[in-house]
Coordinates of N, CA and C in Angstrom, one line a residue:
M3 N 47.3 -52.0 -3.2 CA 48.2 -51.2 -3.9 C 48.2 -51.5 -5.3
R4 N 48.1 -50.6 -6.3 CA 48.1 -51.0 -7.5 C 49.4 -51.4 -8.0
K5 N 49.6 -52.2 -9.1 CA 50.8 -52.8 -9.5 C 51.8 -51.6 -9.9
S6 N 51.3 -50.6 -10.6 CA 52.2 -49.6 -11.0 C 52.7 -48.9 -9.7
L7 N 51.9 -48.6 -8.7 CA 52.5 -48.1 -7.5 C 53.4 -48.8 -6.8
L8 N 53.1 -50.0 -6.9 CA 54.0 -51.0 -6.2 C 55.4 -51.2 -6.9
A9 N 55.3 -51.0 -8.3 CA 56.7 -51.0 -9.0 C 57.4 -49.7 -8.6
G10 N 56.7 -48.6 -8.5 CA 57.4 -47.4 -8.1 C 57.9 -47.4 -6.8
A11 N 57.2 -47.9 -6.0 CA 57.8 -48.0 -4.5 C 58.9 -48.8 -4.4
L12 N 59.0 -49.9 -5.2 CA 60.3 -50.8 -5.1 C 61.4 -50.2 -5.8
L13 N 61.1 -49.7 -7.0 CA 62.4 -48.9 -7.8 C 63.0 -47.9 -6.8
L14 N 62.1 -47.0 -6.1 CA 62.6 -45.8 -5.4 C 63.3 -46.4 -4.1
C15 N 62.8 -47.8 -3.8 CA 63.5 -48.1 -2.6 C 63.8 -49.5 -3.0
P16 N 65.0 -49.8 -3.7 CA 65.4 -50.9 -4.3 C 65.7 -52.2 -3.5
T17 N 65.8 -51.9 -2.1 CA 66.1 -52.8 -1.2 C 64.9 -53.3 -0.3
A18 N 63.7 -53.0 -1.1 CA 62.4 -53.3 -0.3 C 62.4 -54.7 0.1
F19 N 62.8 -55.7 -0.6 CA 62.7 -57.0 -0.3 C 64.0 -57.5 0.2
A20 N 65.1 -56.5 0.3 CA 66.4 -57.2 0.6 C 66.4 -57.7 2.1
A21 N 65.7 -57.3 2.9 CA 65.7 -57.5 4.3 C 65.3 -59.0 4.5
T22 N 64.4 -59.6 3.6 CA 64.1 -60.9 3.7 C 64.5 -61.8 2.7
V23 N 64.9 -61.3 1.4 CA 65.4 -61.9 0.3 C 66.6 -61.5 -0.3
H24 N 67.7 -62.3 -0.1 CA 68.9 -61.9 -0.6 C 69.4 -62.1 -1.9
W25 N 69.7 -61.2 -2.7 CA 70.0 -61.3 -4.0 C 71.4 -60.5 -4.3
E26 N 72.1 -61.0 -5.3 CA 73.3 -60.5 -5.7 C 73.6 -60.4 -7.2
Y27 N 74.8 -60.0 -7.5 CA 75.1 -59.9 -9.0 C 75.8 -61.1 -9.6
S28 N 76.1 -62.1 -8.8 CA 76.7 -63.3 -9.2 C 76.4 -64.4 -8.2
G29 N 76.9 -65.6 -8.6 CA 76.5 -66.8 -7.8 C 75.1 -67.4 -7.6
E30 N 74.9 -67.9 -6.6 CA 73.6 -68.7 -6.4 C 72.5 -67.7 -6.2
A31 N 72.8 -66.5 -6.0 CA 71.6 -65.4 -5.7 C 71.9 -64.4 -6.8
G32 N 72.5 -64.8 -8.0 CA 72.9 -63.8 -9.1 C 71.6 -63.8 -10.0
P33 N 71.9 -62.9 -11.0 CA 70.7 -62.7 -12.0 C 70.0 -63.7 -12.7
A34 N 70.7 -64.9 -12.8 CA 70.2 -66.1 -13.5 C 69.2 -66.7 -12.6
K35 N 69.3 -66.4 -11.3 CA 68.5 -67.0 -10.3 C 67.4 -66.2 -9.7
W36 N 67.4 -64.8 -10.1 CA 66.5 -63.7 -9.5 C 65.0 -64.4 -9.4
A37 N 64.6 -64.8 -10.6 CA 63.3 -65.1 -10.6 C 62.7 -66.3 -9.9
R38 N 63.7 -67.1 -9.4 CA 63.4 -68.2 -8.5 C 63.5 -68.1 -7.1
L39 N 64.0 -66.9 -6.8 CA 64.4 -66.6 -5.4 C 63.1 -66.5 -4.4
T40 N 62.0 -65.8 -5.0 CA 60.7 -65.6 -4.4 C 59.7 -65.4 -5.5
P41 N 58.5 -65.6 -5.1 CA 57.5 -65.3 -6.2 C 57.4 -63.9 -6.5
E42 N 57.7 -63.1 -5.6 CA 57.8 -61.6 -5.9 C 58.7 -61.1 -7.0
F43 N 59.8 -61.9 -7.2 CA 60.8 -61.6 -8.2 C 60.2 -62.3 -9.5
G44 N 59.1 -62.9 -9.6 CA 58.9 -63.6 -10.8 C 59.2 -62.8 -12.2
Q45 N 58.8 -61.6 -12.1 CA 58.9 -60.8 -13.4 C 60.3 -60.8 -13.9
C46 N 61.3 -61.1 -13.0 CA 62.7 -61.0 -13.6 C 62.8 -62.1 -14.8
A47 N 61.9 -62.9 -15.0 CA 61.9 -64.1 -16.0 C 61.0 -63.5 -17.1
G48 N 60.6 -62.3 -17.0 CA 59.5 -61.7 -18.0 C 60.0 -61.4 -19.4
S49 N 59.3 -61.0 -20.4 CA 59.8 -60.8 -21.8 C 59.9 -59.5 -22.1
N50 N 59.9 -58.4 -21.2 CA 60.0 -57.0 -21.4 C 61.1 -56.4 -20.3
Q51 N 62.2 -57.2 -20.3 CA 63.1 -56.9 -19.2 C 64.2 -55.8 -19.6
S52 N 64.9 -55.3 -18.8 CA 66.0 -54.3 -18.8 C 67.2 -54.9 -18.0
P53 N 68.5 -54.4 -18.5 CA 68.8 -53.7 -19.6 C 68.7 -54.4 -20.9
V54 N 69.2 -53.7 -21.9 CA 69.0 -54.3 -23.3 C 70.4 -53.7 -24.0
N55 N 70.6 -54.6 -25.1 CA 71.5 -53.9 -26.1 C 70.7 -53.2 -27.1
L56 N 71.0 -52.0 -27.2 CA 70.1 -51.0 -28.2 C 70.5 -51.1 -29.5
T57 N 69.9 -52.1 -30.3 CA 70.2 -52.5 -31.7 C 68.9 -52.3 -32.5
A58 N 69.1 -52.4 -33.9 CA 68.0 -52.4 -34.7 C 67.0 -51.2 -34.5
L59 N 67.7 -50.0 -34.5 CA 67.0 -48.8 -34.1 C 66.1 -48.3 -35.1
V60 N 65.0 -47.9 -34.7 CA 63.9 -47.4 -35.5 C 63.9 -45.9 -35.5
E61 N 63.8 -45.2 -36.6 CA 63.7 -43.9 -36.7 C 62.2 -43.3 -36.2
A62 N 62.1 -42.3 -35.4 CA 60.7 -41.9 -35.0 C 61.0 -40.5 -34.5
E63 N 59.8 -39.8 -34.6 CA 59.7 -38.4 -34.2 C 59.7 -38.3 -32.6
L64 N 60.8 -38.3 -32.0 CA 60.7 -38.4 -30.5 C 60.6 -36.9 -29.9
A65 N 59.7 -36.7 -29.2 CA 59.6 -35.3 -28.5 C 60.8 -35.0 -27.8
P66 N 61.4 -33.8 -27.8 CA 62.4 -33.3 -27.0 C 62.1 -33.6 -25.6
L67 N 63.1 -33.9 -24.8 CA 62.9 -34.1 -23.4 C 62.9 -32.9 -22.6
Q68 N 62.0 -32.5 -21.7 CA 62.1 -31.2 -21.1 C 62.3 -31.4 -19.5
F69 N 63.6 -31.1 -19.2 CA 64.1 -31.3 -17.8 C 63.7 -30.0 -17.1
H70 N 63.3 -30.1 -15.9 CA 63.1 -28.9 -15.0 C 63.6 -29.3 -13.5
Y71 N 65.1 -29.3 -13.5 CA 65.6 -29.7 -12.4 C 66.2 -28.6 -11.5
L72 N 66.1 -28.9 -10.2 CA 66.5 -28.0 -9.2 C 67.6 -28.7 -8.5
P73 N 68.6 -27.9 -7.7 CA 69.5 -28.6 -6.9 C 68.8 -29.3 -5.9
G74 N 68.7 -30.5 -5.9 CA 67.9 -31.3 -4.8 C 68.5 -32.6 -4.3
G75 N 69.8 -32.9 -4.7 CA 70.4 -34.1 -4.1 C 70.9 -33.8 -2.9
K76 N 70.5 -34.5 -1.8 CA 70.8 -34.0 -0.5 C 71.6 -35.2 0.3
T77 N 71.3 -36.4 0.0 CA 71.9 -37.5 0.7 C 72.4 -38.6 -0.2
L78 N 73.3 -39.3 0.2 CA 74.0 -40.6 -0.6 C 73.9 -41.7 0.4
V79 N 73.4 -42.8 -0.4 CA 73.1 -44.0 0.3 C 73.9 -45.2 -0.3
N80 N 74.5 -45.9 0.5 CA 75.2 -47.1 -0.1 C 74.4 -48.2 0.2
N81 N 73.5 -48.8 -0.5 CA 72.6 -50.0 -0.1 C 73.3 -51.3 -0.5
G82 N 74.4 -51.3 -0.7 CA 75.2 -52.7 -1.1 C 75.0 -53.0 -2.4
H83 N 74.2 -52.5 -3.2 CA 73.9 -52.8 -4.7 C 74.3 -51.7 -5.5
T84 N 74.2 -50.4 -5.1 CA 74.6 -49.2 -5.8 C 74.8 -48.1 -4.6
V85 N 75.2 -47.1 -5.3 CA 75.2 -45.8 -4.4 C 74.3 -44.9 -5.0
Q86 N 73.3 -44.3 -4.2 CA 72.1 -43.7 -4.7 C 71.9 -42.4 -4.0
V87 N 71.7 -41.3 -4.8 CA 71.5 -39.9 -4.4 C 70.0 -39.7 -4.3
N88 N 69.5 -39.6 -3.0 CA 68.0 -39.3 -2.8 C 67.8 -37.9 -3.1
Y89 N 66.8 -37.4 -3.9 CA 66.4 -36.1 -4.3 C 65.2 -35.5 -3.7
A90 N 65.3 -34.3 -3.5 CA 64.2 -33.7 -2.7 C 63.2 -33.3 -3.8
P91 N 61.9 -33.2 -3.5 CA 60.6 -33.0 -4.5 C 60.9 -31.6 -5.1
G92 N 60.1 -31.5 -6.2 CA 60.2 -30.3 -7.1 C 60.9 -30.4 -8.3
S93 N 61.6 -31.3 -8.7 CA 62.4 -31.4 -10.1 C 61.7 -32.3 -10.9
T94 N 61.4 -32.0 -12.2 CA 60.4 -32.9 -13.0 C 61.1 -33.1 -14.3
L95 N 60.6 -34.1 -15.0 CA 60.7 -34.4 -16.6 C 59.4 -34.4 -17.0
Q96 N 59.2 -33.7 -18.0 CA 58.0 -33.5 -18.8 C 58.0 -34.6 -19.8
L97 N 57.0 -35.6 -19.9 CA 57.2 -36.8 -20.8 C 55.8 -37.1 -21.1
D98 N 55.4 -37.5 -22.3 CA 54.0 -38.0 -22.7 C 53.0 -37.1 -22.2
G99 N 53.1 -35.8 -22.1 CA 52.1 -34.9 -21.4 C 51.9 -35.0 -20.0
M100 N 52.9 -35.7 -19.3 CA 52.8 -35.8 -17.8 C 54.2 -35.3 -17.2
A101 N 53.9 -35.1 -15.9 CA 55.2 -34.5 -15.2 C 55.7 -35.8 -14.3
F102 N 56.8 -36.2 -14.6 CA 57.5 -37.3 -13.9 C 58.5 -36.5 -12.9
E103 N 58.3 -36.9 -11.5 CA 59.2 -36.1 -10.5 C 60.4 -37.1 -10.4
L104 N 61.7 -36.5 -10.3 CA 62.9 -37.0 -10.0 C 63.0 -37.4 -8.6
R105 N 63.1 -38.5 -8.3 CA 63.2 -39.2 -7.0 C 64.6 -39.5 -6.5
Q106 N 65.3 -40.1 -7.4 CA 66.8 -40.4 -7.0 C 67.5 -40.9 -8.3
F107 N 68.9 -40.8 -8.1 CA 69.7 -41.4 -9.1 C 70.7 -42.3 -8.6
H108 N 71.3 -43.2 -9.3 CA 72.2 -44.1 -8.9 C 73.0 -44.5 -10.0
F109 N 74.0 -45.4 -9.8 CA 75.0 -45.8 -10.7 C 75.4 -47.4 -10.7
H110 N 75.9 -47.6 -12.1 CA 76.2 -49.0 -12.2 C 77.5 -49.1 -12.9
A111 N 78.3 -49.8 -12.6 CA 79.7 -50.1 -13.3 C 80.0 -51.6 -13.4
P112 N 80.2 -52.0 -14.7 CA 80.1 -51.3 -15.9 C 78.6 -50.9 -16.2
S113 N 78.5 -50.3 -17.4 CA 77.2 -50.0 -17.8 C 76.1 -51.2 -17.9
E114 N 74.8 -51.1 -17.8 CA 74.1 -52.2 -18.0 C 73.6 -52.2 -19.4
N115 N 72.9 -51.1 -19.7 CA 72.5 -51.0 -21.2 C 73.8 -51.0 -22.1
L116 N 73.8 -51.5 -23.2 CA 74.9 -51.3 -24.2 C 74.2 -50.5 -25.4
I117 N 75.0 -49.8 -26.1 CA 74.6 -49.0 -27.3 C 75.3 -49.8 -28.5
E118 N 74.4 -50.3 -29.3 CA 75.0 -51.2 -30.5 C 76.2 -51.9 -30.1
G119 N 76.1 -52.7 -29.0 CA 77.3 -53.6 -28.5 C 78.2 -53.1 -27.7
R120 N 78.1 -51.6 -27.6 CA 79.3 -50.9 -26.8 C 78.9 -50.8 -25.4
S121 N 79.8 -51.1 -24.4 CA 79.6 -51.0 -23.1 C 80.5 -49.7 -22.5
Y122 N 79.9 -49.0 -21.6 CA 80.6 -47.9 -21.0 C 81.0 -48.3 -19.6
P123 N 82.0 -47.5 -19.0 CA 82.5 -48.0 -17.7 C 81.6 -47.6 -16.6
L124 N 80.7 -46.8 -16.8 CA 79.9 -46.1 -15.8 C 78.5 -45.8 -16.4
E125 N 77.2 -46.1 -15.8 CA 75.9 -45.7 -16.4 C 75.2 -45.1 -15.1
G126 N 74.5 -43.9 -15.2 CA 73.6 -43.4 -14.3 C 72.4 -43.5 -14.7
H127 N 71.5 -43.9 -13.5 CA 70.0 -43.8 -13.8 C 69.2 -42.8 -12.9
L128 N 68.6 -42.0 -13.6 CA 67.8 -40.9 -13.0 C 66.3 -41.5 -13.0
V129 N 66.0 -41.7 -11.7 CA 64.6 -42.3 -11.6 C 63.5 -41.4 -11.4
H130 N 62.4 -41.4 -12.1 CA 61.4 -40.5 -12.0 C 60.0 -41.4 -11.8
A131 N 59.0 -40.6 -11.2 CA 57.7 -41.2 -11.0 C 56.6 -40.2 -11.1
N132 N 55.6 -40.5 -12.0 CA 54.4 -39.6 -12.0 C 53.3 -39.9 -10.9
D133 N 52.3 -39.0 -10.8 CA 51.5 -39.2 -9.8 C 50.6 -40.5 -9.9
K134 N 50.6 -41.2 -10.9 CA 50.1 -42.5 -11.1 C 51.0 -43.6 -10.7
G135 N 52.2 -43.3 -10.2 CA 53.2 -44.4 -9.9 C 53.8 -44.9 -11.1
E136 N 53.7 -44.5 -12.3 CA 54.4 -44.8 -13.5 C 55.9 -44.4 -13.4
L137 N 56.8 -45.2 -14.0 CA 58.2 -44.9 -13.7 C 58.8 -44.4 -15.2
A138 N 59.8 -43.5 -15.1 CA 60.5 -43.1 -16.3 C 61.9 -43.2 -15.8
V139 N 62.9 -43.7 -16.5 CA 64.4 -43.8 -16.2 C 65.1 -43.2 -17.2
V140 N 65.8 -42.1 -17.0 CA 66.7 -41.4 -17.8 C 68.2 -42.2 -17.8
A141 N 68.7 -42.8 -18.6 CA 70.0 -43.4 -18.4 C 71.2 -42.5 -19.2
V142 N 72.0 -42.3 -18.5 CA 73.4 -41.6 -18.9 C 74.6 -42.4 -19.0
M143 N 75.3 -42.4 -20.0 CA 76.5 -43.3 -20.1 C 77.7 -42.3 -19.8
F144 N 78.7 -42.7 -19.2 CA 79.9 -42.1 -18.8 C 81.0 -42.7 -19.4
E145 N 82.0 -42.1 -20.0 CA 83.2 -42.4 -20.6 C 84.3 -41.6 -19.9
A146 N 85.4 -42.4 -19.8 CA 86.7 -42.0 -19.2 C 87.0 -40.6 -19.9
G147 N 87.5 -39.6 -19.0 CA 88.1 -38.3 -19.6 C 88.2 -37.4 -18.4
R148 N 87.6 -36.1 -18.6 CA 87.7 -35.2 -17.6 C 86.9 -35.6 -16.4
A149 N 87.2 -35.0 -15.2 CA 86.6 -35.2 -14.1 C 85.1 -34.6 -14.2
N150 N 84.1 -35.2 -13.6 CA 82.8 -34.7 -13.8 C 82.5 -34.0 -12.5
P151 N 82.1 -32.6 -12.6 CA 82.0 -31.6 -11.4 C 80.8 -32.2 -10.5
A152 N 79.8 -32.8 -11.0 CA 78.7 -33.3 -10.1 C 79.2 -34.4 -9.3
L153 N 79.9 -35.4 -9.9 CA 80.4 -36.5 -9.2 C 81.6 -36.2 -8.2
S154 N 82.4 -35.0 -8.5 CA 83.3 -34.5 -7.6 C 82.7 -34.0 -6.3
Q155 N 81.6 -33.4 -6.6 CA 80.7 -33.0 -5.3 C 80.3 -34.1 -4.6
A156 N 79.7 -35.0 -5.4 CA 78.9 -36.2 -4.5 C 80.1 -37.1 -4.0
W157 N 81.1 -37.3 -4.6 CA 82.1 -38.3 -4.2 C 82.8 -37.9 -3.0
Q158 N 82.6 -36.7 -2.6 CA 83.2 -36.1 -1.3 C 82.6 -36.7 -0.2
A159 N 81.4 -37.1 -0.3 CA 80.5 -37.8 0.7 C 80.1 -39.4 0.4
L160 N 81.1 -39.8 -0.5 CA 80.8 -41.3 -0.8 C 80.8 -42.1 0.2
P161 N 79.8 -42.9 0.6 CA 79.6 -43.8 1.6 C 80.4 -45.1 1.3
A162 N 81.3 -45.6 2.1 CA 82.2 -46.7 1.8 C 81.5 -48.1 2.3
K163 N 80.7 -48.0 3.2 CA 80.1 -49.3 3.6 C 78.6 -49.4 3.3
A164 N 78.2 -50.6 3.1 CA 76.8 -51.0 2.8 C 75.8 -50.5 4.0
G165 N 74.8 -49.8 3.8 CA 73.9 -49.4 4.8 C 74.3 -48.0 5.3
E166 N 75.5 -47.5 4.8 CA 75.8 -46.0 5.3 C 75.1 -45.0 4.6
T167 N 74.8 -44.0 5.1 CA 74.1 -42.6 4.5 C 74.9 -41.6 4.9
R168 N 75.1 -40.7 3.9 CA 75.9 -39.5 4.2 C 75.2 -38.2 3.7
A169 N 75.3 -37.2 4.3 CA 74.6 -35.9 3.8 C 75.5 -35.1 2.9
L170 N 75.2 -34.4 1.9 CA 75.8 -33.6 1.0 C 75.8 -32.1 1.7
K171 N 77.0 -31.5 1.8 CA 76.9 -30.1 2.3 C 76.1 -29.3 1.6
V172 N 76.2 -29.4 0.1 CA 75.5 -28.4 -0.6 C 74.6 -29.2 -1.6
P173 N 73.4 -29.0 -1.7 CA 72.5 -29.7 -2.7 C 73.0 -29.9 -4.0
L174 N 73.0 -31.2 -4.6 CA 73.5 -31.4 -5.8 C 72.5 -31.2 -6.9
S175 N 72.8 -30.9 -8.1 CA 71.8 -30.6 -9.2 C 72.1 -31.8 -10.3
A176 N 71.0 -32.5 -10.5 CA 71.1 -33.6 -11.4 C 71.3 -33.2 -12.9
E177 N 71.1 -31.8 -13.1 CA 71.3 -31.2 -14.5 C 72.8 -31.4 -14.8
Q178 N 73.6 -31.3 -13.9 CA 75.1 -31.4 -14.2 C 75.5 -32.9 -14.7
L179 N 74.6 -33.9 -14.6 CA 74.9 -35.2 -15.1 C 74.4 -35.3 -16.5
L180 N 73.6 -34.4 -17.0 CA 73.0 -34.6 -18.5 C 74.1 -34.2 -19.4
P181 N 74.1 -34.9 -20.7 CA 75.0 -34.4 -21.8 C 74.3 -33.1 -22.3
T182 N 75.1 -32.2 -23.1 CA 74.7 -31.0 -23.5 C 73.8 -31.4 -24.9
Q183 N 73.9 -32.4 -25.5 CA 73.1 -32.7 -26.6 C 72.1 -33.7 -26.0
R184 N 70.8 -33.4 -26.2 CA 69.7 -34.2 -25.6 C 69.1 -35.2 -26.3
G185 N 69.7 -35.7 -27.4 CA 69.2 -36.8 -28.2 C 69.1 -38.2 -27.5
Y186 N 68.1 -38.9 -27.8 CA 67.9 -40.3 -26.8 C 67.2 -41.2 -27.6
Y187 N 67.5 -42.5 -27.1 CA 66.9 -43.6 -27.5 C 65.6 -44.0 -26.5
R188 N 64.7 -44.6 -27.0 CA 63.5 -44.8 -26.1 C 63.0 -46.3 -26.4
F189 N 62.8 -47.0 -25.2 CA 62.1 -48.5 -25.2 C 61.4 -48.7 -24.0
S190 N 60.5 -49.6 -24.0 CA 59.8 -49.9 -22.8 C 60.4 -51.2 -22.2
G191 N 60.8 -51.1 -20.8 CA 61.4 -52.0 -20.0 C 61.0 -52.3 -18.7
S192 N 61.9 -52.5 -17.9 CA 61.8 -52.9 -16.5 C 62.8 -52.4 -15.5
L193 N 62.6 -52.5 -14.3 CA 63.6 -52.4 -13.3 C 64.8 -53.4 -13.5
T194 N 66.0 -52.9 -13.3 CA 67.2 -53.9 -13.6 C 67.6 -54.5 -12.3
T195 N 67.0 -54.2 -11.2 CA 67.0 -55.1 -9.9 C 65.8 -55.6 -9.6
P196 N 65.8 -56.8 -8.8 CA 64.6 -57.3 -8.3 C 63.7 -56.3 -7.6
P197 N 62.4 -56.3 -7.9 CA 61.7 -57.3 -8.4 C 61.4 -57.4 -10.0
C198 N 62.2 -56.5 -10.7 CA 62.2 -56.4 -12.1 C 61.1 -56.1 -12.6
S199 N 60.1 -55.3 -12.0 CA 58.8 -54.9 -12.5 C 58.8 -54.2 -13.8
E200 N 57.9 -54.5 -14.7 CA 58.0 -54.1 -16.0 C 56.9 -52.8 -16.2
G201 N 57.0 -52.3 -17.5 CA 56.1 -51.1 -17.8 C 57.0 -49.9 -17.5
V202 N 58.5 -49.8 -17.3 CA 59.1 -48.7 -17.2 C 59.5 -48.1 -18.4
R203 N 59.5 -46.7 -18.6 CA 59.7 -46.0 -19.7 C 61.2 -45.7 -19.6
W204 N 61.9 -46.1 -20.6 CA 63.4 -46.0 -20.7 C 63.8 -44.8 -21.6
L205 N 64.8 -44.1 -21.2 CA 65.1 -42.9 -22.1 C 66.7 -43.1 -21.8
V206 N 67.3 -43.4 -23.0 CA 68.8 -43.6 -23.0 C 69.5 -42.5 -23.7
M207 N 70.2 -41.6 -23.0 CA 70.9 -40.4 -23.8 C 72.0 -40.9 -24.8
K208 N 72.0 -40.3 -25.9 CA 73.0 -40.8 -26.9 C 74.2 -40.3 -26.6
Q209 N 74.4 -39.1 -26.2 CA 75.8 -38.5 -26.0 C 76.3 -38.9 -24.7
P210 N 77.5 -39.5 -24.5 CA 78.0 -39.8 -23.3 C 78.5 -38.5 -22.5
V211 N 78.7 -38.6 -21.3 CA 79.3 -37.5 -20.4 C 80.6 -38.0 -19.8
Q212 N 81.6 -37.1 -19.8 CA 82.8 -37.6 -19.4 C 82.9 -37.6 -17.8
V213 N 83.7 -38.6 -17.4 CA 84.2 -38.7 -15.9 C 85.5 -39.2 -15.7
S214 N 86.3 -38.9 -14.8 CA 87.7 -39.2 -14.7 C 87.7 -40.8 -14.3
Q215 N 88.9 -41.3 -14.8 CA 89.1 -42.7 -14.3 C 89.1 -42.9 -12.8
A216 N 89.6 -41.7 -12.1 CA 89.7 -41.9 -10.7 C 88.2 -41.9 -10.1
Q217 N 87.3 -41.2 -10.6 CA 86.1 -41.2 -10.1 C 85.3 -42.5 -10.4
I218 N 85.6 -43.2 -11.6 CA 85.2 -44.6 -11.9 C 85.7 -45.5 -10.8
D219 N 87.0 -45.3 -10.5 CA 87.7 -46.4 -9.7 C 87.1 -46.2 -8.2
A220 N 86.8 -45.0 -7.8 CA 86.3 -44.7 -6.5 C 84.9 -45.5 -6.2
F221 N 84.1 -45.3 -7.3 CA 82.8 -45.9 -7.1 C 82.9 -47.5 -7.1
K222 N 83.8 -48.0 -8.0 CA 84.0 -49.4 -7.9 C 84.6 -49.9 -6.6
A223 N 85.5 -49.1 -6.1 CA 86.1 -49.4 -4.7 C 85.0 -49.6 -3.8
V224 N 83.9 -48.8 -3.7 CA 82.9 -49.0 -2.6 C 81.9 -50.1 -2.8
M225 N 82.0 -50.4 -4.1 CA 80.8 -51.5 -4.5 C 81.7 -52.9 -4.3
H226 N 82.9 -53.0 -4.5 CA 83.7 -54.3 -4.3 C 83.4 -55.3 -5.5
H227 N 82.4 -55.0 -6.3 CA 82.1 -56.0 -7.5 C 81.3 -55.2 -8.4
P228 N 81.2 -55.8 -9.7 CA 80.5 -55.1 -10.7 C 78.9 -55.3 -10.4
N229 N 78.2 -54.3 -10.7 CA 76.8 -54.1 -10.3 C 76.0 -53.9 -11.5
N230 N 76.2 -54.7 -12.5 CA 75.4 -54.5 -13.7 C 74.8 -55.8 -13.9
R231 N 73.3 -55.8 -14.2 CA 72.6 -57.0 -14.7 C 73.0 -57.3 -16.2
P232 N 73.2 -58.4 -16.5 CA 73.3 -58.7 -18.0 C 72.2 -58.2 -18.9
V233 N 72.6 -57.9 -20.2 CA 71.4 -57.4 -21.2 C 70.4 -58.5 -21.3
Q234 N 69.2 -58.1 -21.5 CA 68.1 -59.1 -21.6 C 67.6 -59.1 -23.0
P235 N 66.9 -60.2 -23.6 CA 66.4 -60.3 -24.9 C 65.3 -59.0 -25.2
L236 N 65.4 -58.6 -26.5 CA 64.5 -57.5 -26.8 C 63.1 -58.2 -27.1
N237 N 63.0 -59.6 -27.5 CA 61.8 -60.0 -27.6 C 60.8 -59.2 -28.5
G238 N 61.3 -58.7 -29.6 CA 60.6 -58.0 -30.5 C 60.2 -56.5 -30.4
R239 N 60.7 -56.1 -29.0 CA 60.5 -54.6 -28.8 C 61.5 -53.6 -29.7
Q240 N 60.7 -52.6 -30.0 CA 61.4 -51.6 -30.8 C 62.2 -50.7 -29.9
V241 N 63.4 -50.3 -30.5 CA 64.3 -49.2 -29.8 C 64.1 -48.0 -30.7
L242 N 63.4 -46.9 -30.3 CA 63.2 -45.8 -31.1 C 64.3 -44.8 -30.9
Q243 N 64.6 -44.1 -32.0 CA 65.6 -42.9 -31.9 C 65.0 -41.5 -32.7

């Protein structure tokens, strides 16, 4: 299997190694130790890792993001590291002249990426893959405010235990998670969970989306711990805007 395809498979199934290699967000199996847990996690010590603090922004002519989303969120999975909404085929992001299909989205609390040093209480990652196995992640920051309609729908089936899967009564549209203004930052990075494979296109939306404090608290209650990897060095990478 090509490296790009392997990376895609691992991100779309982030617990691919979890059955044999235990990792956590703290302690002896925490982020500082990921690269040493198994050779397959070696890229966790790489030089193009995510998340990052988006600073030293570079002005660029970024093409508008073209989302073509259908209501396709059908199941929620609590894998012990996040709550993930699996998405039906047919929804795409047009990027770099290619179609990237939305495969799943999931959440981190607090946010993994920082925007000029600012942390947000919740961050969503919309994970896409093209037909070559290359990955693109759209990151959405959430701030406390009004209840988010999409999360209101999803959280009705919020799986409380690790390993639990629940079906949504009505398919959820990821379009509802996106901000009205579609400006974004772009950088090259990695998966934020083991095996930390690099070569991921990161697109971080500039405008945050509101979510209620009760919705944030509900997610944190089923996670039982923060599920954010600490920011990684940019190592000379440019963050475009």
